[in-house]
CSV table of C-alpha atoms in Angstrom, one decimal:
chain,number,residue,atom,x,y,z
A,1,MET,CA,18.9,4.6,7.9
A,2,GLY,CA,22.0,2.1,8.0
A,3,ARG,CA,20.3,-0.6,7.1
A,4,ALA,CA,18.9,0.8,4.1
A,5,ARG,CA,22.0,2.1,2.8
A,6,SER,CA,23.7,-1.1,3.3
A,7,THR,CA,21.1,-3.0,1.5
A,8,VAL,CA,21.2,-0.3,-1.4
A,9,TRP,CA,24.8,-0.7,-1.9
A,10,ALA,CA,24.7,-4.2,-2.6
A,11,ALA,CA,21.9,-3.7,-5.1
A,12,ALA,CA,24.0,-0.7,-6.8
A,13,LEU,CA,26.8,-3.4,-7.2
A,14,GLY,CA,24.6,-5.7,-8.9
A,15,THR,CA,24.1,-8.2,-6.0
A,16,VAL,CA,20.9,-9.9,-6.1
A,17,VAL,CA,18.7,-8.8,-2.9
A,18,ALA,CA,16.8,-11.3,-1.4
A,19,ALA,CA,14.9,-10.3,1.9
A,20,VAL,CA,14.7,-13.0,4.1
A,21,PRO,CA,12.2,-12.9,6.7
A,22,ALA,CA,13.5,-12.5,10.1
A,23,THR,CA,12.8,-14.6,12.9
A,24,ALA,CA,10.3,-13.6,15.4
A,25,HIS,CA,11.5,-15.9,17.9
A,26,ALA,CA,13.0,-14.2,21.5
A,27,GLU,CA,14.3,-15.9,24.5
A,28,GLY,CA,12.3,-18.1,25.9
A,29,ASN,CA,9.8,-18.3,23.3
A,30,ALA,CA,8.2,-15.4,24.1
A,31,PRO,CA,6.3,-13.2,21.3
A,32,ARG,CA,7.9,-10.2,20.6
A,33,PRO,CA,5.8,-7.1,19.9
A,34,LEU,CA,4.7,-6.9,16.3
A,35,PRO,CA,6.7,-4.2,14.1
A,36,ALA,CA,4.5,-0.7,14.1
A,37,TYR,CA,3.4,1.0,10.7
A,38,ARG,CA,5.8,2.8,9.1
A,39,THR,CA,4.5,6.4,8.6
A,40,ALA,CA,5.4,8.3,5.2
A,41,ASP,CA,9.0,9.6,5.5
A,42,GLY,CA,8.5,13.6,5.7
A,43,ALA,CA,4.6,13.5,6.4
A,44,ARG,CA,3.3,16.7,7.7
A,45,GLN,CA,1.5,16.8,11.3
A,46,ILE,CA,-2.1,18.3,10.6
A,47,GLU,CA,-5.3,18.6,12.6
A,48,GLY,CA,-8.4,18.1,10.9
A,49,ARG,CA,-11.7,20.3,12.0
A,50,PRO,CA,-15.2,19.0,12.4
A,51,SER,CA,-16.3,22.0,10.8
A,52,THR,CA,-15.3,23.7,7.0
A,53,ALA,CA,-14.8,27.0,8.9
A,54,ASP,CA,-11.4,26.1,10.0
A,55,ALA,CA,-10.6,23.0,7.6
A,56,PRO,CA,-6.8,23.1,7.2
A,57,LEU,CA,-5.3,23.1,3.6
A,58,ILE,CA,-4.0,20.2,1.9
A,59,GLU,CA,-2.1,19.6,-1.3
A,60,ALA,CA,-1.2,17.2,-4.1
A,61,GLY,CA,1.9,15.7,-3.7
A,62,ASN,CA,1.9,15.9,0.1
A,63,THR,CA,1.1,13.2,3.0
A,64,TYR,CA,-0.2,14.2,6.2
A,65,ALA,CA,-0.5,12.5,9.7
A,66,ASP,CA,-3.3,13.2,12.0
A,67,THR,CA,-5.5,11.3,14.8
A,68,ILE,CA,-9.1,10.5,14.1
A,69,GLY,CA,-11.8,9.2,16.8
A,70,PRO,CA,-15.0,8.3,15.6
A,71,GLY,CA,-16.9,10.9,13.6
A,72,ASP,CA,-15.7,13.5,11.3
A,73,ARG,CA,-12.6,15.3,10.2
A,74,LEU,CA,-12.5,17.9,7.5
A,75,TYR,CA,-9.9,19.3,5.0
A,76,ARG,CA,-9.6,22.1,2.6
A,77,LEU,CA,-8.4,21.6,-1.0
A,78,VAL,CA,-7.8,24.3,-3.7
A,79,LEU,CA,-8.4,22.5,-7.3
A,80,ASP,CA,-7.9,23.8,-10.8
A,81,GLN,CA,-10.3,23.4,-13.5
A,82,ASP,CA,-7.9,21.6,-15.9
A,83,GLY,CA,-9.6,18.1,-16.0
A,84,SER,CA,-7.6,16.4,-13.5
A,85,ASN,CA,-8.6,14.4,-10.8
A,86,ALA,CA,-7.9,15.0,-7.1
A,87,TYR,CA,-7.4,11.6,-5.0
A,88,VAL,CA,-7.7,11.9,-1.0
A,89,SER,CA,-6.7,8.5,0.7
A,90,ALA,CA,-7.1,7.8,4.3
A,91,VAL,CA,-5.2,5.2,6.3
A,92,VAL,CA,-6.3,4.3,9.9
A,93,ARG,CA,-4.2,2.3,12.2
A,94,PRO,CA,-6.0,1.0,15.3
A,95,PRO,CA,-3.6,-0.1,18.1
A,96,ALA,CA,-3.2,-3.8,18.8
A,97,GLY,CA,-5.9,-5.7,20.3
A,98,ALA,CA,-8.4,-2.8,19.7
A,99,LYS,CA,-12.1,-4.2,19.3
A,100,VAL,CA,-13.6,-3.7,15.8
A,101,THR,CA,-16.5,-5.0,14.1
A,102,GLY,CA,-17.7,-5.4,10.5
A,103,SER,CA,-19.6,-2.2,10.8
A,104,ASP,CA,-16.3,-0.4,11.8
A,105,GLY,CA,-14.5,1.5,8.9
A,106,ILE,CA,-13.5,4.5,7.1
A,107,GLU,CA,-14.5,6.8,4.7
A,108,VAL,CA,-13.5,9.5,2.5
A,109,GLU,CA,-16.0,12.0,0.6
A,110,LEU,CA,-15.1,14.8,-1.5
A,111,MET,CA,-17.6,17.8,-1.7
A,112,THR,CA,-18.2,21.6,-2.8
A,113,THR,CA,-18.5,24.7,-0.5
A,114,ALA,CA,-22.2,24.1,-0.8
A,115,GLY,CA,-21.6,20.6,0.7
A,116,ARG,CA,-22.7,18.7,-2.3
A,117,SER,CA,-21.2,15.4,-2.6
A,118,CYS,CA,-18.7,15.1,-6.0
A,119,PRO,CA,-20.6,12.4,-7.8
A,120,ALA,CA,-19.0,8.8,-7.5
A,121,SER,CA,-16.5,10.5,-5.2
A,122,THR,CA,-17.0,8.5,-1.7
A,123,GLY,CA,-14.7,5.6,-0.9
A,124,ARG,CA,-15.3,3.0,1.7
A,125,SER,CA,-13.8,0.2,3.7
A,126,THR,CA,-14.8,-1.7,6.9
A,127,PHE,CA,-13.0,-4.0,8.8
A,128,GLY,CA,-13.1,-7.9,8.9
A,129,TYR,CA,-12.2,-9.9,12.1
A,130,ASP,CA,-8.7,-7.8,12.9
A,131,PRO,CA,-7.7,-4.0,14.1
A,132,VAL,CA,-5.3,-4.0,10.8
A,133,PRO,CA,-4.5,-0.8,8.7
A,134,LEU,CA,-7.2,0.0,6.6
A,135,ALA,CA,-7.6,2.6,3.6
A,136,ALA,CA,-10.1,4.0,1.7
A,137,ALA,CA,-10.0,6.8,-1.2
A,138,GLY,CA,-12.3,9.6,-2.4
A,139,VAL,CA,-11.9,11.2,-5.7
A,140,ARG,CA,-13.1,14.5,-7.4
A,141,TRP,CA,-13.6,13.6,-11.2
A,142,GLY,CA,-12.5,16.8,-12.9
A,143,ALA,CA,-14.0,16.6,-16.1
A,144,GLU,CA,-17.1,14.4,-15.1
A,145,ASP,CA,-19.5,16.7,-13.2
A,146,ALA,CA,-20.5,20.5,-13.6
A,147,ASP,CA,-20.6,20.9,-10.1
A,148,CYS,CA,-17.0,19.5,-9.1
A,149,ALA,CA,-15.1,20.7,-12.5
A,150,PRO,CA,-14.8,24.3,-11.6
A,151,ALA,CA,-11.7,25.4,-10.1
A,152,GLY,CA,-12.0,26.5,-6.4
A,153,VAL,CA,-12.1,25.4,-2.8
A,154,TYR,CA,-13.4,21.8,-2.0
A,155,TYR,CA,-13.5,19.7,0.9
A,156,ALA,CA,-12.2,16.2,1.9
A,157,LYS,CA,-14.4,14.6,4.8
A,158,VAL,CA,-13.2,11.5,6.3
A,159,ILE,CA,-15.4,9.8,8.4
A,160,ARG,CA,-14.8,7.0,10.8
A,161,THR,CA,-17.4,4.8,11.6
A,162,SER,CA,-17.5,2.8,14.8
A,163,ALA,CA,-20.1,0.6,16.7
A,164,LYS,CA,-20.9,1.4,20.2
A,165,ASP,CA,-18.9,-1.2,21.7
A,166,SER,CA,-15.8,-1.0,19.8
A,167,ASP,CA,-12.8,0.9,20.6
A,168,GLN,CA,-13.4,4.6,21.1
A,169,SER,CA,-9.8,5.8,21.7
A,170,PRO,CA,-8.2,8.2,18.6
A,171,TRP,CA,-6.2,6.2,16.0
A,172,PRO,CA,-3.3,7.4,13.9
A,173,LEU,CA,-4.4,8.6,10.5
A,174,GLU,CA,-2.2,9.1,7.1
A,175,LEU,CA,-3.6,11.2,4.5
A,176,THR,CA,-2.2,11.1,0.8
A,177,VAL,CA,-3.1,13.4,-1.9
A,178,GLN,CA,-2.3,13.0,-5.3
A,179,ARG,CA,-3.3,14.4,-8.7
A,180,GLU,CA,-3.8,12.6,-12.0
A,181,PRO,CA,-3.2,14.7,-14.8
A,182,GLY,CA,-6.4,15.4,-17.0
A,183,ARG,CA,-7.3,13.3,-20.2
A,184,GLY,CA,-6.2,14.6,-23.3
A,185,THR,CA,-7.7,14.0,-27.0
A,186,GLY,CA,-8.5,10.5,-27.7
A,187,ALA,CA,-8.9,9.4,-24.2
A,188,PRO,CA,-11.6,6.9,-23.4
A,189,THR,CA,-14.6,8.3,-22.2
A,190,THR,CA,-17.0,5.3,-21.9
A,191,ALA,CA,-16.9,2.3,-19.8
A,192,PRO,CA,-15.1,-1.0,-21.4
A,193,SER,CA,-17.3,-4.4,-22.3
A,194,GLY,CA,-16.3,-7.8,-22.0
A,195,ARG,CA,-13.2,-7.1,-19.7
A,196,PRO,CA,-11.3,-11.0,-19.2
A,197,THR,CA,-11.0,-11.9,-15.8
A,198,GLY,CA,-11.5,-15.2,-13.8
A,199,ALA,CA,-9.3,-17.5,-12.0
A,200,PRO,CA,-5.2,-16.9,-12.4
A,201,SER,CA,-2.8,-19.8,-13.2
A,202,LEU,CA,-0.5,-19.3,-10.5
A,203,PRO,CA,3.2,-20.7,-10.7
A,204,GLY,CA,4.5,-23.2,-8.9
A,205,THR,CA,8.3,-22.8,-8.9
A,206,GLU,CA,10.6,-22.7,-5.9
A,207,ALA,CA,9.9,-19.7,-3.4
A,208,VAL,CA,12.1,-16.9,-3.1
A,209,GLY,CA,12.4,-15.1,0.4
A,210,ARG,CA,11.1,-11.9,0.6
A,211,ALA,CA,10.0,-9.9,4.2
A,212,GLY,CA,7.2,-7.7,3.7
A,213,GLY,CA,6.7,-4.4,5.0
A,214,THR,CA,4.5,-3.0,7.8
A,215,GLY,CA,2.2,-0.8,5.4
A,216,PHE,CA,1.8,1.3,2.2
A,217,ASN,CA,5.5,3.3,2.6
A,218,ASP,CA,7.7,0.2,3.2
A,219,ALA,CA,5.8,-2.6,1.1
A,220,ARG,CA,8.2,-5.0,-0.5
A,221,ALA,CA,8.4,-5.0,-4.0
A,222,LEU,CA,7.8,-8.1,-5.8
A,223,GLY,CA,6.9,-9.3,-9.6
A,224,ALA,CA,5.6,-12.5,-11.1
A,225,GLY,CA,6.6,-15.7,-9.1
A,226,VAL,CA,6.8,-17.5,-5.9
A,227,TRP,CA,7.6,-15.8,-2.9
A,228,ARG,CA,8.1,-16.6,0.9
A,229,ASP,CA,7.7,-14.9,4.0
A,230,GLU,CA,6.2,-15.9,7.8
A,231,LEU,CA,3.7,-14.2,9.7
A,232,ARG,CA,2.7,-14.3,13.5
A,233,PRO,CA,-0.9,-13.8,14.8
A,234,GLY,CA,-2.5,-10.3,14.3
A,235,GLN,CA,0.3,-9.4,11.9
A,236,THR,CA,-0.2,-7.9,8.4
A,237,ARG,CA,2.7,-7.9,5.8
A,238,TRP,CA,2.7,-5.6,2.6
A,239,TYR,CA,4.1,-5.8,-0.6
A,240,ARG,CA,3.6,-4.2,-3.6
A,241,VAL,CA,3.4,-5.1,-7.5
A,242,PRO,CA,4.1,-3.0,-10.5
A,243,LEU,CA,1.2,-3.2,-13.0
A,244,ASP,CA,1.4,-1.5,-16.5
A,245,TRP,CA,-1.4,-0.3,-18.8
A,246,GLY,CA,-3.1,-3.5,-20.1
A,247,GLN,CA,-1.6,-5.6,-17.6
A,248,GLN,CA,-3.5,-8.0,-15.0
A,249,LEU,CA,-2.8,-9.3,-12.0
A,250,GLY,CA,-3.6,-12.6,-10.1
A,251,LEU,CA,-2.4,-13.7,-6.9
A,252,GLY,CA,-2.9,-16.6,-4.0
A,253,ALA,CA,-1.8,-16.6,-0.2
A,254,GLU,CA,-1.1,-20.0,1.5
A,255,LEU,CA,-0.3,-20.5,5.2
A,256,SER,CA,1.5,-23.7,6.3
A,257,ALA,CA,1.3,-25.6,9.5
A,258,ALA,CA,1.8,-23.4,12.8
A,259,ARG,CA,3.0,-25.0,15.9
A,260,VAL,CA,-0.7,-25.9,17.3
A,261,THR,CA,-1.2,-25.7,21.3
A,262,ARG,CA,-4.6,-26.9,21.1
A,263,LYS,CA,-5.9,-29.3,18.5
A,264,TYR,CA,-9.3,-29.2,16.4
A,265,SER,CA,-9.5,-25.4,16.8
A,266,SER,CA,-9.9,-22.8,13.9
A,267,ALA,CA,-9.9,-18.7,13.4
A,268,SER,CA,-12.6,-17.2,11.4
A,269,GLY,CA,-10.7,-14.9,9.2
A,270,GLY,CA,-7.5,-16.5,10.0
A,271,LEU,CA,-6.1,-15.6,6.8
A,272,ALA,CA,-7.0,-12.4,4.7
A,273,VAL,CA,-5.8,-10.7,1.7
A,274,THR,CA,-6.5,-7.3,0.5
A,275,LEU,CA,-5.6,-5.9,-3.0
A,276,TYR,CA,-5.4,-1.9,-3.0
A,277,ASN,CA,-4.8,0.3,-6.2
A,278,PRO,CA,-1.9,3.1,-6.7
A,279,TYR,CA,-4.4,6.0,-5.0
A,280,ARG,CA,-4.9,3.2,-1.9
A,281,ALA,CA,-8.4,2.6,-3.0
A,282,GLN,CA,-9.4,-1.3,-2.4
A,283,VAL,CA,-9.6,-3.2,-5.3
A,284,ALA,CA,-10.6,-6.6,-4.0
A,285,ASP,CA,-10.5,-8.6,-0.5
A,286,ARG,CA,-11.1,-12.3,0.5
A,287,ASN,CA,-10.5,-14.2,3.8
A,288,THR,CA,-10.5,-17.5,5.1
A,289,SER,CA,-10.5,-19.7,8.3
A,290,TYR,CA,-7.3,-21.4,9.4
A,291,ASP,CA,-6.7,-24.3,11.6
A,292,GLY,CA,-3.3,-24.3,12.1
A,293,VAL,CA,-2.5,-27.0,9.5
A,294,GLN,CA,-3.1,-25.4,6.2
A,295,ALA,CA,-5.3,-22.4,4.7
A,296,GLY,CA,-5.2,-20.7,0.9
A,297,VAL,CA,-6.9,-17.8,-0.6
A,298,THR,CA,-6.8,-16.8,-4.3
A,299,LEU,CA,-7.9,-13.4,-5.8
A,300,GLY,CA,-9.7,-13.7,-9.3
A,301,ARG,CA,-7.2,-12.3,-11.8
A,302,THR,CA,-8.0,-8.3,-12.0
A,303,PRO,CA,-9.2,-6.7,-15.4
A,304,PRO,CA,-6.4,-5.0,-17.3
A,305,VAL,CA,-5.6,-2.0,-16.3
A,306,ASP,CA,-7.3,0.5,-18.3
A,307,TYR,CA,-8.0,4.2,-18.2
A,308,ALA,CA,-11.7,3.4,-19.3
A,309,ASN,CA,-12.2,1.2,-16.4
A,310,ARG,CA,-13.2,4.3,-14.1
A,311,PHE,CA,-16.4,4.4,-15.9
A,312,SER,CA,-17.5,1.1,-15.3
A,313,GLY,CA,-20.0,0.4,-12.7
A,314,ASP,CA,-18.8,-2.5,-11.6
A,315,THR,CA,-16.8,-1.6,-8.2
A,316,GLY,CA,-14.1,-4.6,-8.9
A,317,VAL,CA,-13.4,-3.0,-12.4
A,318,ARG,CA,-13.7,0.7,-11.5
A,319,PRO,CA,-10.6,1.2,-9.4
A,320,VAL,CA,-7.9,-0.8,-11.8
A,321,SER,CA,-7.8,2.4,-13.9
A,322,VAL,CA,-4.4,3.8,-13.5
A,323,ALA,CA,-0.8,2.1,-13.7
A,324,GLY,CA,1.3,2.2,-11.1
A,325,TRP,CA,2.2,0.2,-7.9
A,326,TYR,CA,-0.5,-2.1,-6.5
A,327,TYR,CA,-0.4,-3.1,-2.7
A,328,VAL,CA,-1.1,-6.5,-1.5
A,329,ALA,CA,-1.9,-6.7,2.5
A,330,VAL,CA,-1.9,-10.3,3.8
A,331,THR,CA,-3.2,-10.6,7.5
A,332,MET,CA,-2.9,-13.6,9.8
A,333,GLY,CA,-6.0,-13.4,12.2
A,334,GLY,CA,-5.1,-12.3,16.0
A,335,LYS,CA,-7.5,-15.1,17.0
A,336,VAL,CA,-4.8,-17.8,15.7
A,337,ALA,CA,-3.0,-17.3,18.9
A,338,ASP,CA,-5.5,-18.7,20.8
A,339,PHE,CA,-4.4,-22.5,19.6
A,340,THR,CA,-0.8,-21.7,18.0
A,341,GLU,CA,2.8,-20.6,19.7
A,342,ASP,CA,2.5,-16.9,19.0
A,343,ALA,CA,5.9,-16.6,19.2
A,344,VAL,CA,6.5,-19.1,16.2
A,345,PRO,CA,6.0,-17.5,12.8
A,346,VAL,CA,4.0,-19.4,10.3
A,347,PRO,CA,5.1,-19.8,6.6
A,348,LEU,CA,3.6,-17.7,4.3
A,349,THR,CA,3.9,-18.2,0.4
A,350,LEU,CA,2.5,-15.9,-2.2
A,351,ARG,CA,2.1,-16.7,-5.8
A,352,LEU,CA,1.9,-14.1,-8.4
A,353,GLU,CA,0.9,-14.0,-12.0
A,354,VAL,CA,1.2,-10.9,-14.0
A,355,THR,CA,-0.1,-11.3,-17.7
A,356,GLY,CA,-0.6,-9.5,-20.6
A,357,ALA,CA,1.9,-7.2,-22.4
A,358,ALA,CA,2.5,-3.4,-21.3
A,359,ALA,CA,0.4,-1.3,-23.3
A,360,GLY,CA,1.0,2.6,-24.1
A,361,ALA,CA,-0.5,5.0,-21.7
A,362,PRO,CA,-4.1,6.8,-22.7
A,363,ALA,CA,-3.7,10.3,-23.9
A,364,TYR,CA,-2.9,12.6,-20.9
A,365,LYS,CA,-2.3,16.5,-20.8
A,366,GLU,CA,0.8,16.0,-18.9
A,367,ASP,CA,3.2,13.1,-18.0
A,368,PRO,CA,1.4,10.6,-15.4
A,369,ALA,CA,4.9,9.2,-14.5
A,370,ALA,CA,5.6,12.3,-12.9
A,371,VAL,CA,2.7,11.7,-10.1
A,372,GLY,CA,3.5,7.9,-10.0
A,373,PHE,CA,0.9,6.7,-12.3
A,374,ALA,CA,2.8,4.7,-14.7
A,375,VAL,CA,5.5,2.0,-14.3
A,376,GLY,CA,8.9,2.8,-15.4
A,377,ALA,CA,12.4,1.0,-15.7
A,378,GLU,CA,13.4,1.9,-12.1
A,379,ASP,CA,10.1,0.3,-11.0
A,380,ARG,CA,10.7,-2.9,-12.8
A,381,THR,CA,14.4,-3.0,-11.1
A,382,ALA,CA,12.9,-2.6,-7.9
A,383,ALA,CA,10.4,-5.2,-8.5
A,384,ARG,CA,13.3,-7.8,-9.3
A,385,GLU,CA,15.6,-6.9,-6.4
A,386,GLY,CA,12.8,-6.8,-4.0
A,387,LEU,CA,13.3,-3.2,-2.8
A,388,THR,CA,10.7,-0.9,-0.8
A,389,ALA,CA,10.4,2.5,-1.7
A,390,PRO,CA,12.8,4.0,0.6
A,391,GLU,CA,15.2,1.5,-0.5
A,392,ALA,CA,14.3,2.3,-4.1
A,393,ALA,CA,15.0,5.9,-3.5
A,394,GLU,CA,18.3,5.2,-2.0
A,395,ALA,CA,19.3,3.0,-4.7
A,396,ALA,CA,18.6,5.8,-7.2
A,397,GLY,CA,20.7,8.1,-5.1
A,398,THR,CA,23.4,5.6,-5.1
A,399,ARG,CA,23.5,5.1,-8.7
A,400,SER,CA,23.6,8.8,-9.6
A,401,LEU,CA,26.9,9.2,-7.2
A,402,MET,CA,28.1,6.1,-9.0
A,403,ARG,CA,28.1,7.6,-12.3
A,404,VAL,CA,29.5,11.1,-11.2
A,405,VAL,CA,32.5,8.7,-9.7
A,406,ALA,CA,32.6,7.3,-13.2
A,407,SER,CA,32.8,10.3,-14.6
A,408,ALA,CA,35.4,11.8,-12.3
A,409,GLY,CA,39.2,11.4,-12.9
A,410,PHE,CA,41.1,9.2,-11.1
A,411,GLY,CA,42.0,11.3,-8.4
A,412,THR,CA,38.8,12.5,-7.7
A,413,GLY,CA,37.2,9.3,-8.5
A,414,ALA,CA,39.3,7.5,-5.7
A,415,MET,CA,38.5,9.9,-3.2
A,416,LEU,CA,34.8,9.8,-3.6
A,417,LEU,CA,35.0,6.1,-3.8
A,418,ALA,CA,36.8,6.2,-0.2
A,419,VAL,CA,34.3,8.6,1.2
A,420,LEU,CA,31.6,5.9,0.0
A,421,GLY,CA,33.2,3.0,1.4
A,422,GLY,CA,33.5,4.8,4.8
A,423,TRP,CA,29.6,5.5,4.4
A,424,VAL,CA,28.7,1.9,3.8
A,425,VAL,CA,30.9,0.6,6.9
A,426,LEU,CA,29.2,3.2,8.9
A,427,GLY,CA,25.8,2.3,7.9
A,428,ARG,CA,26.5,-1.2,8.4
A,429,ARG,CA,27.9,-0.9,11.9
A,430,GLY,CA,24.6,1.2,12.6
A,431,ARG,CA,22.5,-1.8,11.2
A,432,GLY,CA,22.0,-3.6,14.3
A,433,THR,CA,19.6,-6.9,14.7
A,434,THR,CA,16.0,-6.5,13.4
A,435,THR,CA,13.5,-8.8,14.0
A,436,GLY,CA,10.1,-9.0,11.8
């Protein structure tokens, strides 16, 4: 907590926060363990069941922690008949070095008490070359199907697929349940046509340091521009980008030269990039080999964020249907360690293009910003200052306290400032040394 409070105090005073990547060097050039995935603050421990008979209840607005081995886990939802959409995402986290194949992955399906899968409800993701955090999301469309529109009990089935010779141990599982309000009068009900996509025009300005997070919960905020970080073999760095209605995202990732220990070697999937939407469904992914000299991946420009995209049959268009935070995961393949010095991080450059003027939200029955499907002033501030979600929350609290101080009389204000100053000093003392 000390580290976050110190960072936020600087942001509250108007200081530019540039998260410079921390070095991964250790004494004797030995590699330190990679940082672990940060679980969601306040995640509730739960135990999914193999049968609907005793499936535990999960509710919108909450995040849950569980484990999952190969096979199924079932959870129960109670949903209203109000046209709202329910999104259930699952993130699995294999241990470092776990064996995975392209047939291994995670799947989320929403179904009725009769066992019928809700239409277009199932989300799937599979691994590439490395055991990285992987997410998929299932959805109940509250206004699109007679069987899944009524109020009542539904089930979320989370399935972990695993080849026989892949890792079979239980993995940590993070479940997040989100509710999107029902559409109001005038909201679109048909798929768009002729969506502009294509190759982005990536910027070439000087890079600014921003150290990525370990997962969705501490992803580093970025906006349009060029950003510098670093990676070690087997590591994934996470970032988040606010995309408003009507906006498009294009991005590129580059690995520069590593300290090579064996020439003329290469790792398939040595650089991989995955883009997720605000409810953690995969939008796009791409990977390329890396030889220790140079590698680059560019994701095509997304379609403009549009409510109507959800009605498209194109899997690259359908997920870009809500405004909010989009997540970028960049991985350096673990096999790169076979021909480079693992302890020495490799420079990573991210180039982001955000195009399109922010448009008004479509007609909703309720405010979508209340459940995270919008971009507000505080989100744009977080992107400018490079704040993670926990840091942004601390910043909002600090700004609120400063407003109290500003509105207080001299004596009370001075006392509050003294208390706040002591709080920051204690936070700095507890900050310690961190590594990336």
